[in-house]
Amino acid sequence: MQYHLNGFTPGDPDISDPACRRQVLNGVNGLPEKVDVLIAGCGPAGLCLAAQLSSFPEISTIIVEPKSGPMEKGQADGINVRSMEMFQTFGFAEKVKRESVWINETTFWTPDPNTPEDIRRVGRVQDVQDGLSEMPHVLLNQARVHDMYLDVMRNSPSRLEPDYSLKVVDVVVDHLAKDYPVIVTLERTDTQRAGQKETLRARYVIGCDGARSIVRKSIGGELLGDAAHQAWGVMDVLAVTDFPDYRMKAFIQSSHDGNILLLPREGGFLARLYVELDPLDKAERVSDRGLDISDIIDRAKRILHPHTFDVKEVVWWSIYEVGHRLTTKFDDVPEEEVAIRSPRVFTAGDACHTHSPKAGQGMNVSMGDTFNLGWKLISVLMGRALPTLLHSYSAERWAAAKALVDYDHKWARVVSAPPDEASSMPLVQKKFIEGGRFTAGLTVKYERSSLIGGGTWQGLAKGYEIGARFHSAPVIRLADARPMQLGHVIEAGMRWTIFAFSPQDDTAILNLCDYLENDPQSPLRTFRRDGDDIDTLIDVRAVFQQGFRDLDFGSMPLLLRPTKGRYGLTDYEKVFCADLKGGNDIFDVRGIDRNRGCMVVVRPDQYISHILTLDAYDELAALFAGAFQPVHTG
Amino acid sequence: MQYHLNGFTPGDPDISDPACRRQVLNGVNGLPEKVDVLIAGCGPAGLCLAAQLSSFPEISTIIVEPKSGPMEKGQADGINVRSMEMFQTFGFAEKVKRESVWINETTFWTPDPNTPEDIRRVGRVQDVQDGLSEMPHVLLNQARVHDMYLDVMRNSPSRLEPDYSLKVVDVVVDHLAKDYPVIVTLERTDTQRAGQKETLRARYVIGCDGARSIVRKSIGGELLGDAAHQAWGVMDVLAVTDFPDYRMKAFIQSSHDGNILLLPREGGFLARLYVELDPLDKAERVSDRGLDISDIIDRAKRILHPHTFDVKEVVWWSIYEVGHRLTTKFDDVPEEEVAIRSPRVFTAGDACHTHSPKAGQGMNVSMGDTFNLGWKLISVLMGRALPTLLHSYSAERWAAAKALVDYDHKWARVVSAPPDEASSMPLVQKKFIEGGRFTAGLTVKYERSSLIGGGTWQGLAKGYEIGARFHSAPVIRLADARPMQLGHVIEAGMRWTIFAFSPQDDTAILNLCDYLENDPQSPLRTFRRDGDDIDTLIDVRAVFQQGFRDLDFGSMPLLLRPTKGRYGLTDYEKVFCADLKGGNDIFDVRGIDRNRGCMVVVRPDQYISHILTLDAYDELAALFAGAFQPVHTG
């Protein structure tokens, strides 16, 4: 991590200097009349967005939550590798790695053909394949994930804190207003002021207010879909059992009592069990059955037979019906009006898509929504991009949600399918292996658009798929010979990264740097503002094929050792070499063309925008022209 | 990390439930009349000790510091791999890894023979050899290391906070007192109460109060040694330079202007330079010269020629004379009285040994002192060990300090030696390579004693040296297939660990577990108290040669899947398998005898107490009999 650029300051480098400090609204102060952004809901989607915005004190943000304080026990707990990669950009991936349970192995149990009332293990699969990500698949109480975001917000220059006991009850867009067009009505939910209403105007409103989202309803959205007519129970327990895979993820199919998905949880003792209960009639609601925790425990005991299962403490439980639903659009602009106006109201997370929890995707996709939206909102509010950029949010994330709902639809049926004695490998294991990259969150691939280029030069970096996430790999930083992950240079915010991979002859890199630094058409010049460092908007990082002892930092082009900050200090962290020691050469593992090299252009949300030849100056300029607005029109 | 054993509690698992909460003394409350432990000084030695004690709320501890609050800018900054391994036991190694600068490469510069006024690079060495430790060598402002310990103390069940503005001015041991024999006189240093004196009685007093230690003087200790009669300047700066190795550790020798040791610092911009100034006359004090920061900068510029060096901000600087000094004993019991009484007063860190900063050892050795003392004090105060155990502190750490002073004596002269044109490799590079394990902190090896066994069975585990630190290696945890570092199961405190490495046939492990669990002579029985979990004092961990898919957790002996806590939950984290995937098989990399296996017995401070055959029950019992006191005599 880089700090002390503008002078030494003592203390924790994760705590920024405060830029301004707004009092928490539920205290003595009232609401402001106007804000740039109002976020409804302190779930993973809302907090992920607030954490991004909080780094920009120029943007005024309010995040409201009807509950009276932060969550203590969460329902979601699965964190896939893609979310862990995203956590890295916020700086708390290591903390989550330490505190969470890692899912390393998944096992499969079916009835014993000789004694069908007993289960036995029939398969085991490494949960995340080698090389899929530098991050593990982990589980952690959602409340702790919230805490991580709240820490980022608290330590940010904005010192952003949620306003609790405050609920969005209405959202209206005033299309005639010149600015702050969204009128938001809020209601107090604390006992003293319950029902008291307040109004404010916002530039943008984001509904992260769950499946019953008021924001969604206000913009005419509706969750459409179907249900599996199947009751499930879920519980977090401290229990004693002789089931040997209690600390692995386990799919357990019984002969007559349904199925269990067992997940170990953080801390070494806690476990979560999803337990299949009864099928429901078409018109029946799960609440009609009057089921409770004892039903879940009883059923779990029967399914786990012949193993003991003695519950000592129930931490949390719920009974629910599996459903898969999706709104038609994640913003307030109907398809036919996209050409004439830009969105002002958005929905994210459960507010626009719901699915069954057992694929472990809910929290991940919700955070993925607002990680997609965050940099776009920041870019627009900082005057760096035109508001039309915001259309891409619904376009990109609706497709991702649709793929998830479809997958989940199939997956829920696989999990509930009766065991198939004929097959040597249970169906659920087969489907689990097939879906590995999907459940890891790695199949999201954004379609071609002004932000995602075409595939002409895809062959120059076969391991980097245009539209998919930038897959990190080990490298050595030239200036200090530090072994590290290349992808970890990306931080949450609005900055794009150009990874320039050098051919054996580095002339193309020198030429590219010369163009980027000096050509009047260079996007580093056309979009740069007074006061910007050279890398404020676009960060250029070079990767060389040589070992770090074979290159001279001092002869790198100035763009790769730029001067920054009030002292004009040198940034030493722009140049990398292949790690030639451990069979980890990034040119090999990511299939980079060694003769031609290439540019891999990565968006602030870690998705690959384009792959280009090192001399594709015009294409590069055109790409950024689609994302940013030049300074003279700003 | 393990938590939720006695029921789910929300929030950060690093924050323990408070056991009791003493008010900070400098507020309205006065001092208590009696405490178990009084620590003088909030430097690395004092805080490392306080952090260990704070986990035991049964022990009352006060740590006092004459300064008015925590340090903001430190002088020490080097953290060797051994200290990083120790940080792991406190849970903050990952945090330090993220925030610090890593020293990966060290380079050597000497005058160019053709133009002797210019320097040129003549050598480079990987700073820490591969395989020496799982931890990197890092640098971080001492103040931040203090913050890490303060966090551990603050989050501990004791909620321990230092008492600032309070200075120890006298220490007297009342040999006639039955208990609390140490009478401590303290003086207030805050302006309002400056000079006000207070007295309290303590069971033990530890002087971590620096080179001018009052505690040391009170017990008649004196720092003896010599000086190199050489003035040095040191500065932390933000500067602009074209010296290409500015982010590596660099030894730079000029032809006529002396030498520089350059160290990059955390955050990517800051650097520390040790700059050789003038030799001093025998009787001369460095302060007589009237040197200041401009002298350091001027000299640095001359040495770095032909490279530019433009200082933008001086964060801290000092001018000092190199000295190497050591007291004769680190406690209050003269050699001739060792047999008749146990120590009550100790010194640690600079209070008992000083050396030049350039070997980067000061903070590390100071923390090493109190990491050695901490578990011994805890064991005695918790009634688990007899006070005679405390004699081993001075014995073990005096030898370690002596080795350091000797090394440092030679090293200071190597660094100040004029460049040798005749040799192809500079002397300093040769000595640096030779001293690699020493500067990494890995040559500390405690002598045979009641705590350190003899070498009869050393050959069973060639990679584990009796008396040296337990060298971690990768393993797979059986119950959840998690890849991890075996050494990371050790946590700061008073618990010993028996690592039982299994032969191919696991009968010896089964027999050992049977003995440990059931034999009346087993140390797990003789030293176990009511309310103890089976692993409160001695933690048994087994390591098998098979892959994790080839072993069944359910058929492990009960000792390796013990029930713990108020619910009798199973601890799943006692059994490990070799990591067969990456060429990391612990039996190979640590040279474990595959046919016989062995026990490696490790002390709470990570040092190897003994290596024994798996059936050496009597020797094992005898070893623990030397460390603990049985319950019936307690």
JSON list of N, CA, C and O in Angstrom, two decimals, chain B residues 18 50 71 148 153 168 174 179 257 269 317 342 357 404 468 486 492 505 511 543-544 546 555 565 614 623:
[
{"chain": "B", "resi": 18, "resn": "PRO", "atom": "N", "xyz": [-14.93, -8.63, 27.82]},
{"chain": "B", "resi": 18, "resn": "PRO", "atom": "CA", "xyz": [-14.13, -8.05, 28.90]},
{"chain": "B", "resi": 18, "resn": "PRO", "atom": "C", "xyz": [-14.31, -8.84, 30.19]},
{"chain": "B", "resi": 18, "resn": "PRO", "atom": "O", "xyz": [-15.42, -9.19, 30.57]},
{"chain": "B", "resi": 50, "resn": "ALA", "atom": "N", "xyz": [3.32, -6.79, 27.90]},
{"chain": "B", "resi": 50, "resn": "ALA", "atom": "CA", "xyz": [1.97, -6.43, 28.33]},
{"chain": "B", "resi": 50, "resn": "ALA", "atom": "C", "xyz": [0.91, -7.13, 27.49]},
{"chain": "B", "resi": 50, "resn": "ALA", "atom": "O", "xyz": [-0.13, -7.57, 28.00]},
{"chain": "B", "resi": 71, "resn": "MET", "atom": "N", "xyz": [3.67, 6.61, 21.13]},
{"chain": "B", "resi": 71, "resn": "MET", "atom": "CA", "xyz": [4.66, 7.10, 20.19]},
{"chain": "B", "resi": 71, "resn": "MET", "atom": "C", "xyz": [4.03, 7.38, 18.82]},
{"chain": "B", "resi": 71, "resn": "MET", "atom": "O", "xyz": [3.15, 6.66, 18.37]},
{"chain": "B", "resi": 148, "resn": "MET", "atom": "N", "xyz": [0.04, -2.04, 17.15]},
{"chain": "B", "resi": 148, "resn": "MET", "atom": "CA", "xyz": [-0.46, -3.42, 17.02]},
{"chain": "B", "resi": 148, "resn": "MET", "atom": "C", "xyz": [-0.59, -4.06, 18.41]},
{"chain": "B", "resi": 148, "resn": "MET", "atom": "O", "xyz": [-1.58, -4.70, 18.72]},
{"chain": "B", "resi": 153, "resn": "MET", "atom": "N", "xyz": [-3.82, -5.50, 23.43]},
{"chain": "B", "resi": 153, "resn": "MET", "atom": "CA", "xyz": [-4.11, -5.22, 24.85]},
{"chain": "B", "resi": 153, "resn": "MET", "atom": "C", "xyz": [-5.54, -4.70, 25.02]},
{"chain": "B", "resi": 153, "resn": "MET", "atom": "O", "xyz": [-6.29, -5.14, 25.89]},
{"chain": "B", "resi": 168, "resn": "VAL", "atom": "N", "xyz": [8.91, 5.24, 36.57]},
{"chain": "B", "resi": 168, "resn": "VAL", "atom": "CA", "xyz": [9.49, 4.51, 37.70]},
{"chain": "B", "resi": 168, "resn": "VAL", "atom": "C", "xyz": [10.77, 5.25, 38.13]},
{"chain": "B", "resi": 168, "resn": "VAL", "atom": "O", "xyz": [11.65, 5.48, 37.30]},
{"chain": "B", "resi": 174, "resn": "ASP", "atom": "N", "xyz": [11.88, -6.08, 48.94]},
{"chain": "B", "resi": 174, "resn": "ASP", "atom": "CA", "xyz": [11.78, -6.33, 50.38]},
{"chain": "B", "resi": 174, "resn": "ASP", "atom": "C", "xyz": [11.85, -7.84, 50.58]},
{"chain": "B", "resi": 174, "resn": "ASP", "atom": "O", "xyz": [10.85, -8.54, 50.46]},
{"chain": "B", "resi": 179, "resn": "ASP", "atom": "N", "xyz": [4.68, -11.64, 50.38]},
{"chain": "B", "resi": 179, "resn": "ASP", "atom": "CA", "xyz": [4.16, -11.53, 49.02]},
{"chain": "B", "resi": 179, "resn": "ASP", "atom": "C", "xyz": [4.28, -10.07, 48.59]},
{"chain": "B", "resi": 179, "resn": "ASP", "atom": "O", "xyz": [4.49, -9.21, 49.42]},
{"chain": "B", "resi": 257, "resn": "ASP", "atom": "N", "xyz": [34.26, 9.70, 1.45]},
{"chain": "B", "resi": 257, "resn": "ASP", "atom": "CA", "xyz": [33.26, 10.38, 2.29]},
{"chain": "B", "resi": 257, "resn": "ASP", "atom": "C", "xyz": [32.52, 9.44, 3.23]},
{"chain": "B", "resi": 257, "resn": "ASP", "atom": "O", "xyz": [31.53, 9.84, 3.83]},
{"chain": "B", "resi": 269, "resn": "PHE", "atom": "N", "xyz": [7.33, 5.68, -0.43]},
{"chain": "B", "resi": 269, "resn": "PHE", "atom": "CA", "xyz": [8.03, 6.93, -0.71]},
{"chain": "B", "resi": 269, "resn": "PHE", "atom": "C", "xyz": [9.12, 7.25, 0.32]},
{"chain": "B", "resi": 269, "resn": "PHE", "atom": "O", "xyz": [10.17, 7.78, -0.02]},
{"chain": "B", "resi": 317, "resn": "TRP", "atom": "N", "xyz": [15.40, 12.82, 12.42]},
{"chain": "B", "resi": 317, "resn": "TRP", "atom": "CA", "xyz": [16.84, 12.62, 12.27]},
{"chain": "B", "resi": 317, "resn": "TRP", "atom": "C", "xyz": [17.50, 12.56, 13.63]},
{"chain": "B", "resi": 317, "resn": "TRP", "atom": "O", "xyz": [16.94, 13.01, 14.64]},
{"chain": "B", "resi": 342, "resn": "SER", "atom": "N", "xyz": [14.40, -16.71, 43.99]},
{"chain": "B", "resi": 342, "resn": "SER", "atom": "CA", "xyz": [13.98, -16.53, 42.61]},
{"chain": "B", "resi": 342, "resn": "SER", "atom": "C", "xyz": [13.89, -15.04, 42.29]},
{"chain": "B", "resi": 342, "resn": "SER", "atom": "O", "xyz": [13.67, -14.23, 43.18]},
{"chain": "B", "resi": 357, "resn": "PRO", "atom": "N", "xyz": [22.29, 0.43, 15.42]},
{"chain": "B", "resi": 357, "resn": "PRO", "atom": "CA", "xyz": [21.01, 0.17, 14.78]},
{"chain": "B", "resi": 357, "resn": "PRO", "atom": "C", "xyz": [21.14, -0.50, 13.41]},
{"chain": "B", "resi": 357, "resn": "PRO", "atom": "O", "xyz": [20.18, -1.05, 12.90]},
{"chain": "B", "resi": 404, "resn": "LEU", "atom": "N", "xyz": [24.62, -11.18, 20.06]},
{"chain": "B", "resi": 404, "resn": "LEU", "atom": "CA", "xyz": [24.29, -10.02, 19.25]},
{"chain": "B", "resi": 404, "resn": "LEU", "atom": "C", "xyz": [25.34, -8.93, 19.40]},
{"chain": "B", "resi": 404, "resn": "LEU", "atom": "O", "xyz": [25.79, -8.34, 18.40]},
{"chain": "B", "resi": 468, "resn": "ALA", "atom": "N", "xyz": [16.35, -24.18, 19.06]},
{"chain": "B", "resi": 468, "resn": "ALA", "atom": "CA", "xyz": [16.08, -23.13, 18.07]},
{"chain": "B", "resi": 468, "resn": "ALA", "atom": "C", "xyz": [14.57, -23.00, 17.85]},
{"chain": "B", "resi": 468, "resn": "ALA", "atom": "O", "xyz": [13.78, -23.81, 18.34]},
{"chain": "B", "resi": 486, "resn": "LEU", "atom": "N", "xyz": [1.81, -25.05, 9.50]},
{"chain": "B", "resi": 486, "resn": "LEU", "atom": "CA", "xyz": [1.70, -25.79, 10.76]},
{"chain": "B", "resi": 486, "resn": "LEU", "atom": "C", "xyz": [2.06, -24.91, 11.96]},
{"chain": "B", "resi": 486, "resn": "LEU", "atom": "O", "xyz": [1.41, -24.93, 13.00]},
{"chain": "B", "resi": 492, "resn": "ALA", "atom": "N", "xyz": [0.31, -16.83, 21.27]},
{"chain": "B", "resi": 492, "resn": "ALA", "atom": "CA", "xyz": [0.99, -16.29, 22.45]},
{"chain": "B", "resi": 492, "resn": "ALA", "atom": "C", "xyz": [0.22, -16.70, 23.70]},
{"chain": "B", "resi": 492, "resn": "ALA", "atom": "O", "xyz": [-1.00, -16.68, 23.72]},
{"chain": "B", "resi": 505, "resn": "ASP", "atom": "N", "xyz": [3.29, -46.44, 9.65]},
{"chain": "B", "resi": 505, "resn": "ASP", "atom": "CA", "xyz": [2.30, -47.18, 10.46]},
{"chain": "B", "resi": 505, "resn": "ASP", "atom": "C", "xyz": [1.93, -46.30, 11.65]},
{"chain": "B", "resi": 505, "resn": "ASP", "atom": "O", "xyz": [2.80, -45.89, 12.42]},
{"chain": "B", "resi": 511, "resn": "ASN", "atom": "N", "xyz": [-0.84, -45.25, 20.27]},
{"chain": "B", "resi": 511, "resn": "ASN", "atom": "CA", "xyz": [-0.32, -45.57, 21.60]},
{"chain": "B", "resi": 511, "resn": "ASN", "atom": "C", "xyz": [0.01, -44.30, 22.39]},
{"chain": "B", "resi": 511, "resn": "ASN", "atom": "O", "xyz": [-0.29, -44.19, 23.57]},
{"chain": "B", "resi": 543, "resn": "VAL", "atom": "N", "xyz": [0.67, -35.04, 12.89]},
{"chain": "B", "resi": 543, "resn": "VAL", "atom": "CA", "xyz": [0.92, -34.80, 11.47]},
{"chain": "B", "resi": 543, "resn": "VAL", "atom": "C", "xyz": [1.18, -36.16, 10.82]},
{"chain": "B", "resi": 543, "resn": "VAL", "atom": "O", "xyz": [2.06, -36.91, 11.24]},
{"chain": "B", "resi": 544, "resn": "PHE", "atom": "N", "xyz": [0.39, -36.46, 9.79]},
{"chain": "B", "resi": 544, "resn": "PHE", "atom": "CA", "xyz": [0.48, -37.76, 9.12]},
{"chain": "B", "resi": 544, "resn": "PHE", "atom": "C", "xyz": [1.13, -37.63, 7.74]},
{"chain": "B", "resi": 544, "resn": "PHE", "atom": "O", "xyz": [1.08, -36.57, 7.12]},
{"chain": "B", "resi": 546, "resn": "GLN", "atom": "N", "xyz": [0.23, -39.41, 5.08]},
{"chain": "B", "resi": 546, "resn": "GLN", "atom": "CA", "xyz": [-0.73, -39.63, 4.00]},
{"chain": "B", "resi": 546, "resn": "GLN", "atom": "C", "xyz": [-1.35, -38.30, 3.51]},
{"chain": "B", "resi": 546, "resn": "GLN", "atom": "O", "xyz": [-1.36, -37.31, 4.23]},
{"chain": "B", "resi": 555, "resn": "SER", "atom": "N", "xyz": [-11.96, -41.82, 12.62]},
{"chain": "B", "resi": 555, "resn": "SER", "atom": "CA", "xyz": [-11.28, -42.89, 13.35]},
{"chain": "B", "resi": 555, "resn": "SER", "atom": "C", "xyz": [-10.02, -42.40, 14.06]},
{"chain": "B", "resi": 555, "resn": "SER", "atom": "O", "xyz": [-9.22, -43.21, 14.55]},
{"chain": "B", "resi": 565, "resn": "GLY", "atom": "N", "xyz": [-15.07, -26.82, 25.97]},
{"chain": "B", "resi": 565, "resn": "GLY", "atom": "CA", "xyz": [-16.01, -25.73, 26.24]},
{"chain": "B", "resi": 565, "resn": "GLY", "atom": "C", "xyz": [-17.27, -26.20, 26.92]},
{"chain": "B", "resi": 565, "resn": "GLY", "atom": "O", "xyz": [-17.44, -27.38, 27.25]},
{"chain": "B", "resi": 614, "resn": "LEU", "atom": "N", "xyz": [8.43, -41.41, 19.64]},
{"chain": "B", "resi": 614, "resn": "LEU", "atom": "CA", "xyz": [7.00, -41.36, 19.97]},
{"chain": "B", "resi": 614, "resn": "LEU", "atom": "C", "xyz": [6.65, -42.17, 21.22]},
{"chain": "B", "resi": 614, "resn": "LEU", "atom": "O", "xyz": [5.57, -41.99, 21.79]},
{"chain": "B", "resi": 623, "resn": "LEU", "atom": "N", "xyz": [10.29, -33.98, 31.22]},
{"chain": "B", "resi": 623, "resn": "LEU", "atom": "CA", "xyz": [10.45, -32.65, 30.66]},
{"chain": "B", "resi": 623, "resn": "LEU", "atom": "C", "xyz": [9.40, -31.70, 31.24]},
{"chain": "B", "resi": 623, "resn": "LEU", "atom": "O", "xyz": [9.73, -30.60, 31.71]}
]
